[in-house]
PDB file of C-alpha atoms in Angstrom:
ATOM      1  CA  MET A  20      24.069 -23.721 -16.242  1.00  0.00           C
ATOM      2  CA  LEU A  21      26.774 -24.727 -14.978  1.00  0.00           C
ATOM      3  CA  ASN A  22      29.923 -27.288 -16.888  1.00  0.00           C
ATOM      4  CA  CYS A  23      32.152 -29.747 -14.525  1.00  0.00           C
ATOM      5  CA  ASN A  24      34.493 -26.913 -14.129  1.00  0.00           C
ATOM      6  CA  GLY A  25      31.701 -24.348 -12.536  1.00  0.00           C
ATOM      7  CA  MET A  26      31.834 -22.359 -15.272  1.00  0.00           C
ATOM      8  CA  MET A  27      28.956 -20.592 -17.790  1.00  0.00           C
ATOM      9  CA  PRO A  28      29.960 -22.816 -21.012  1.00  0.00           C
ATOM     10  CA  GLN A  29      30.028 -20.594 -24.354  1.00  0.00           C
ATOM     11  CA  SER A  30      26.648 -21.781 -25.484  1.00  0.00           C
ATOM     12  CA  THR A  31      23.860 -23.540 -24.724  1.00  0.00           C
ATOM     13  CA  THR A  32      21.319 -25.045 -26.293  1.00  0.00           C
ATOM     14  CA  ILE A  33      17.536 -24.737 -25.542  1.00  0.00           C
ATOM     15  CA  GLY A  34      15.583 -26.585 -27.718  1.00  0.00           C
ATOM     16  CA  GLU A  35      16.326 -25.149 -31.138  1.00  0.00           C
ATOM     17  CA  ILE A  36      18.082 -21.849 -30.395  1.00  0.00           C
ATOM     18  CA  ARG A  37      21.619 -21.944 -29.093  1.00  0.00           C
ATOM     19  CA  MET A  38      22.466 -18.970 -27.575  1.00  0.00           C
ATOM     20  CA  SER A  39      25.579 -17.448 -25.895  1.00  0.00           C
ATOM     21  CA  GLY A  40      26.361 -16.835 -22.752  1.00  0.00           C
ATOM     22  CA  ARG A  41      25.639 -12.976 -23.250  1.00  0.00           C
ATOM     23  CA  HIS A  42      22.111 -13.848 -24.213  1.00  0.00           C
ATOM     24  CA  GLN A  43      22.092 -16.139 -21.549  1.00  0.00           C
ATOM     25  CA  GLN A  44      22.688 -13.386 -19.068  1.00  0.00           C
ATOM     26  CA  ARG A  45      19.998 -11.376 -21.309  1.00  0.00           C
ATOM     27  CA  LEU A  46      17.517 -13.914 -20.956  1.00  0.00           C
ATOM     28  CA  LYS A  47      18.039 -14.869 -17.788  1.00  0.00           C
ATOM     29  CA  LEU A  48      18.084 -10.642 -16.450  1.00  0.00           C
ATOM     30  CA  VAL A  49      14.745 -10.571 -18.098  1.00  0.00           C
ATOM     31  CA  GLN A  50      13.725 -13.120 -16.532  1.00  0.00           C
ATOM     32  CA  TRP A  51      13.900 -11.825 -12.552  1.00  0.00           C
ATOM     33  CA  ALA A  52      12.542  -8.342 -14.384  1.00  0.00           C
ATOM     34  CA  CYS A  53       9.623 -10.374 -15.104  1.00  0.00           C
ATOM     35  CA  THR A  54       9.458 -11.916 -11.579  1.00  0.00           C
ATOM     36  CA  ALA A  55       9.556  -9.039  -9.787  1.00  0.00           C
ATOM     37  CA  PHE A  56       7.667  -6.601 -12.059  1.00  0.00           C
ATOM     38  CA  CYS A  57       4.722  -9.431 -11.247  1.00  0.00           C
ATOM     39  CA  LEU A  58       5.128  -9.949  -7.872  1.00  0.00           C
ATOM     40  CA  ALA A  59       5.433  -6.129  -7.662  1.00  0.00           C
ATOM     41  CA  VAL A  60       2.326  -6.246  -8.872  1.00  0.00           C
ATOM     42  CA  ALA A  61       0.622  -9.924  -6.580  1.00  0.00           C
ATOM     43  CA  ALA A  62       1.874  -7.413  -3.747  1.00  0.00           C
ATOM     44  CA  GLN A  63      -0.745  -4.417  -4.063  1.00  0.00           C
ATOM     45  CA  GLY A  64      -3.749  -3.764  -2.379  1.00  0.00           C
ATOM     46  CA  THR A  65      -6.440  -2.450  -2.832  1.00  0.00           C
ATOM     47  CA  TRP A  66      -6.089  -0.344   0.741  1.00  0.00           C
ATOM     48  CA  ALA A  67      -4.112   3.041  -0.199  1.00  0.00           C
ATOM     49  CA  GLN A  68      -1.367   3.991   1.873  1.00  0.00           C
ATOM     50  CA  ALA A  69      -2.013   8.165   3.371  1.00  0.00           C
ATOM     51  CA  VAL A  70      -0.670  10.612   1.414  1.00  0.00           C
ATOM     52  CA  TYR A  71       1.012  13.686   3.729  1.00  0.00           C
ATOM     53  CA  ARG A  72       1.263  16.958   2.334  1.00  0.00           C
ATOM     54  CA  CYS A  73       4.716  18.774   4.374  1.00  0.00           C
ATOM     55  CA  GLU A  74       5.481  22.646   4.366  1.00  0.00           C
ATOM     56  CA  ALA A  75       9.289  23.311   5.198  1.00  0.00           C
ATOM     57  CA  ASN A  76      10.717  26.881   4.418  1.00  0.00           C
ATOM     58  CA  GLY A  77       8.591  27.686   3.044  1.00  0.00           C
ATOM     59  CA  ARG A  78       8.434  24.843   0.093  1.00  0.00           C
ATOM     60  CA  VAL A  79       5.831  21.977  -0.249  1.00  0.00           C
ATOM     61  CA  ALA A  80       6.438  18.486  -0.411  1.00  0.00           C
ATOM     62  CA  TYR A  81       3.954  15.056  -0.216  1.00  0.00           C
ATOM     63  CA  SER A  82       5.395  11.642   1.501  1.00  0.00           C
ATOM     64  CA  HIS A  83       3.730   8.576   2.449  1.00  0.00           C
ATOM     65  CA  GLU A  84       5.608   8.927   5.409  1.00  0.00           C
ATOM     66  CA  PRO A  85       4.101  12.050   7.894  1.00  0.00           C
ATOM     67  CA  CYS A  86       5.834  14.740   9.623  1.00  0.00           C
ATOM     68  CA  PRO A  87       4.984  17.424  12.353  1.00  0.00           C
ATOM     69  CA  GLY A  88       1.927  19.777  11.282  1.00  0.00           C
ATOM     70  CA  ALA A  89       1.541  17.259   8.248  1.00  0.00           C
ATOM     71  CA  LYS A  90      -2.213  17.263   6.168  1.00  0.00           C
ATOM     72  CA  ALA A  91      -3.683  14.205   5.095  1.00  0.00           C
ATOM     73  CA  VAL A  92      -4.295  14.184   1.636  1.00  0.00           C
ATOM     74  CA  ASP A  93      -7.393  12.566   0.114  1.00  0.00           C
ATOM     75  CA  THR A  94      -5.400  10.103  -2.428  1.00  0.00           C
ATOM     76  CA  THR A  95      -9.068   8.212  -3.084  1.00  0.00           C
ATOM     77  CA  PRO A  96      -7.862   7.048  -7.002  1.00  0.00           C
ATOM     78  CA  THR A  97     -11.469   7.754  -9.038  1.00  0.00           C
ATOM     79  CA  GLN A  98     -13.231   4.661  -9.915  1.00  0.00           C
ATOM     80  CA  GLY A  99     -13.595   4.613 -13.703  1.00  0.00           C
ATOM     81  CA  LEU A 100     -15.259   5.600 -16.468  1.00  0.00           C
ATOM     82  CA  ASP A 101     -18.962   3.742 -16.560  1.00  0.00           C
ATOM     83  CA  LYS A 102     -20.972   3.066 -19.536  1.00  0.00           C
ATOM     84  CA  SER A 103     -20.623   7.203 -20.755  1.00  0.00           C
ATOM     85  CA  SER A 104     -20.395   4.778 -24.414  1.00  0.00           C
ATOM     86  CA  GLY A 105     -22.636   1.844 -23.285  1.00  0.00           C
ATOM     87  CA  VAL A 106     -19.567  -0.102 -22.289  1.00  0.00           C
ATOM     88  CA  SER A 107     -17.961  -0.588 -18.428  1.00  0.00           C
ATOM     89  CA  ARG A 108     -14.052   0.827 -18.642  1.00  0.00           C
ATOM     90  CA  LYS A 109     -13.346  -0.045 -15.191  1.00  0.00           C
ATOM     91  CA  GLY A 110     -10.030  -0.996 -14.197  1.00  0.00           C
ATOM     92  CA  ALA A 111      -9.337  -4.724 -12.436  1.00  0.00           C
ATOM     93  CA  ASP A 112      -8.879  -3.104  -9.528  1.00  0.00           C
ATOM     94  CA  VAL A 113     -12.132  -1.258  -9.548  1.00  0.00           C
ATOM     95  CA  ARG A 114     -13.874  -4.328 -10.616  1.00  0.00           C
ATOM     96  CA  ARG A 115     -11.987  -5.857  -7.813  1.00  0.00           C
ATOM     97  CA  ASP A 116     -12.741  -3.469  -4.407  1.00  0.00           C
ATOM     98  CA  GLU A 117     -16.752  -3.478  -6.078  1.00  0.00           C
ATOM     99  CA  THR A 118     -17.318  -6.565  -5.492  1.00  0.00           C
ATOM    100  CA  ASN A 119     -15.188  -6.582  -2.071  1.00  0.00           C
ATOM    101  CA  ARG A 120     -17.745  -4.151  -1.421  1.00  0.00           C
ATOM    102  CA  THR A 121     -21.222  -6.492  -2.336  1.00  0.00           C
ATOM    103  CA  PHE A 122     -19.503  -9.358  -0.705  1.00  0.00           C
ATOM    104  CA  SER A 123     -19.621  -6.677   2.226  1.00  0.00           C
ATOM    105  CA  GLU A 124     -22.603  -6.287   2.297  1.00  0.00           C
ATOM    106  CA  ALA A 125     -24.383  -9.718   2.010  1.00  0.00           C
ATOM    107  CA  VAL A 126     -22.355 -11.033   4.605  1.00  0.00           C
ATOM    108  CA  ARG A 127     -23.088  -7.404   7.183  1.00  0.00           C
ATOM    109  CA  PRO A 128     -25.763  -8.327   9.017  1.00  0.00           C
ATOM    110  CA  ILE A 129     -23.670 -12.261   9.868  1.00  0.00           C
ATOM    111  CA  THR A 130     -20.166  -9.666  10.674  1.00  0.00           C
ATOM    112  CA  GLY A 131     -21.758  -6.891  12.125  1.00  0.00           C
ATOM    113  CA  LYS A 132     -19.324  -4.960  10.364  1.00  0.00           C
ATOM    114  CA  THR A 133     -19.500  -2.671   7.374  1.00  0.00           C
ATOM    115  CA  HIS A 134     -17.056  -2.485   3.867  1.00  0.00           C
ATOM    116  CA  GLU A 135     -13.909  -0.568   5.810  1.00  0.00           C
ATOM    117  CA  GLU A 136     -13.925  -2.570   9.267  1.00  0.00           C
ATOM    118  CA  ARG A 137     -13.814  -5.297   7.071  1.00  0.00           C
ATOM    119  CA  ILE A 138     -10.972  -4.570   4.543  1.00  0.00           C
ATOM    120  CA  THR A 139      -8.755  -2.952   8.188  1.00  0.00           C
ATOM    121  CA  MET A 140      -9.815  -6.495   9.488  1.00  0.00           C
ATOM    122  CA  HIS A 141      -8.161  -8.028   6.864  1.00  0.00           C
ATOM    123  CA  ARG A 142      -5.047  -5.577   7.028  1.00  0.00           C
ATOM    124  CA  ARG A 143      -4.433  -6.253  10.348  1.00  0.00           C
ATOM    125  CA  PHE A 144      -5.090  -9.853  10.605  1.00  0.00           C
ATOM    126  CA  LYS A 145      -1.007 -10.688  10.992  1.00  0.00           C
ATOM    127  CA  LEU A 146      -0.058  -8.183  13.025  1.00  0.00           C
ATOM    128  CA  SER A 147       0.665  -9.887  16.998  1.00  0.00           C
ATOM    129  CA  GLU A 148      -2.866  -9.290  19.513  1.00  0.00           C
ATOM    130  CA  LEU A 149       0.142  -6.329  21.220  1.00  0.00           C
ATOM    131  CA  ALA A 150      -0.410  -4.278  18.290  1.00  0.00           C
ATOM    132  CA  LYS A 151      -4.048  -4.998  17.005  1.00  0.00           C
ATOM    133  CA  VAL A 152      -4.996  -3.337  20.896  1.00  0.00           C
ATOM    134  CA  GLU A 153      -2.092  -0.620  19.844  1.00  0.00           C
ATOM    135  CA  CYS A 154      -3.743   0.389  16.873  1.00  0.00           C
ATOM    136  CA  ARG A 155      -7.254   0.306  18.053  1.00  0.00           C
ATOM    137  CA  LEU A 156      -5.816   2.606  20.470  1.00  0.00           C
ATOM    138  CA  LEU A 157      -4.751   4.947  17.384  1.00  0.00           C
ATOM    139  CA  ASP A 158      -7.712   4.433  15.634  1.00  0.00           C
ATOM    140  CA  GLU A 159      -9.076   6.295  18.782  1.00  0.00           C
ATOM    141  CA  ARG A 160      -6.674   8.433  19.415  1.00  0.00           C
ATOM    142  CA  ILE A 161      -5.486  10.071  15.727  1.00  0.00           C
ATOM    143  CA  PRO A 162      -9.001  10.946  15.060  1.00  0.00           C
ATOM    144  CA  ALA A 163      -9.056  13.228  18.209  1.00  0.00           C
ATOM    145  CA  GLU A 164      -5.812  14.572  17.904  1.00  0.00           C
ATOM    146  CA  GLN A 165      -6.549  15.752  14.387  1.00  0.00           C
ATOM    147  CA  ALA A 166      -9.722  17.930  16.620  1.00  0.00           C
ATOM    148  CA  ALA A 167      -6.589  18.773  18.614  1.00  0.00           C
ATOM    149  CA  GLU A 168      -4.535  19.999  16.034  1.00  0.00           C
ATOM    150  CA  THR A 169      -7.579  21.867  14.417  1.00  0.00           C
ATOM    151  CA  GLN A 170      -8.955  23.292  17.550  1.00  0.00           C
ATOM    152  CA  ALA A 171      -5.496  24.233  19.241  1.00  0.00           C
ATOM    153  CA  ALA A 172      -4.509  28.208  20.705  1.00  0.00           C
ATOM    154  CA  PRO A 173      -1.299  29.304  18.447  1.00  0.00           C
ATOM    155  CA  SER A 174       1.048  28.575  21.454  1.00  0.00           C
ATOM    156  CA  ASN A 175       0.287  25.001  21.486  1.00  0.00           C
ATOM    157  CA  LEU A 176      -0.133  24.064  17.519  1.00  0.00           C
ATOM    158  CA  LYS A 177       3.589  22.760  17.730  1.00  0.00           C
ATOM    159  CA  ASP A 178       2.633  20.583  20.549  1.00  0.00           C
ATOM    160  CA  ALA A 179      -0.102  19.192  19.340  1.00  0.00           C
ATOM    161  CA  GLN A 180       1.552  18.587  15.605  1.00  0.00           C
ATOM    162  CA  MET A 181       4.078  16.505  17.143  1.00  0.00           C
ATOM    163  CA  ALA A 182       1.144  14.820  19.193  1.00  0.00           C
ATOM    164  CA  LEU A 183      -0.517  13.720  15.981  1.00  0.00           C
ATOM    165  CA  PHE A 184       3.355  13.304  13.833  1.00  0.00           C
ATOM    166  CA  LYS A 185       3.735  10.363  16.120  1.00  0.00           C
ATOM    167  CA  SER A 186       0.377   8.670  16.335  1.00  0.00           C
ATOM    168  CA  ARG A 187      -0.069   8.686  12.863  1.00  0.00           C
ATOM    169  CA  LYS A 188       4.185   7.287  12.713  1.00  0.00           C
ATOM    170  CA  ARG A 189       3.130   4.558  15.317  1.00  0.00           C
ATOM    171  CA  TYR A 190       0.645   3.656  12.974  1.00  0.00           C
ATOM    172  CA  ARG A 191       2.271   3.872  10.229  1.00  0.00           C
ATOM    173  CA  GLU A 192       5.026   1.462  11.175  1.00  0.00           C
ATOM    174  CA  LEU A 193       2.867  -0.666  13.085  1.00  0.00           C
ATOM    175  CA  GLY A 194       1.330  -1.625   9.737  1.00  0.00           C
ATOM    176  CA  CYS A 195      -1.966  -0.623  10.614  1.00  0.00           C
TER     177      CYS A 195
END
């Protein structure tokens, strides 16, 4: 709140509470932090990002960015402890995912899509048509390149790893 001179007043009254300028700044910082936290939580989806295990110079690193020769790591979250004590201990995200799976199975005769296909369609909804086409091509290319990498001769391994790296990187850039 600014006064006539464009400056923060020395103190402000909120209801019956009188606050100094320093306390006003702290309150604004806390409000901003709470807003940022709530937006971050709301923006999280139920689908997990791929995590890759990269080895370079004898060191192992895990990253969400693909690297040449990276191995995909399964990061599927556990589904929680359910009814071992007679009480369901599933988190909100697990319950939401179960509801989505149930809904997917209910509408499958109508849509013809599995739960995973529905999630993918939902994730790609806002992409341009050109990006959607490229994502579908990458959906076919990446498993083929993974198979080619595992079956590659040692002399062709680097080329197979680089092709897979480029496809994974493009998949991530597009937001497939």
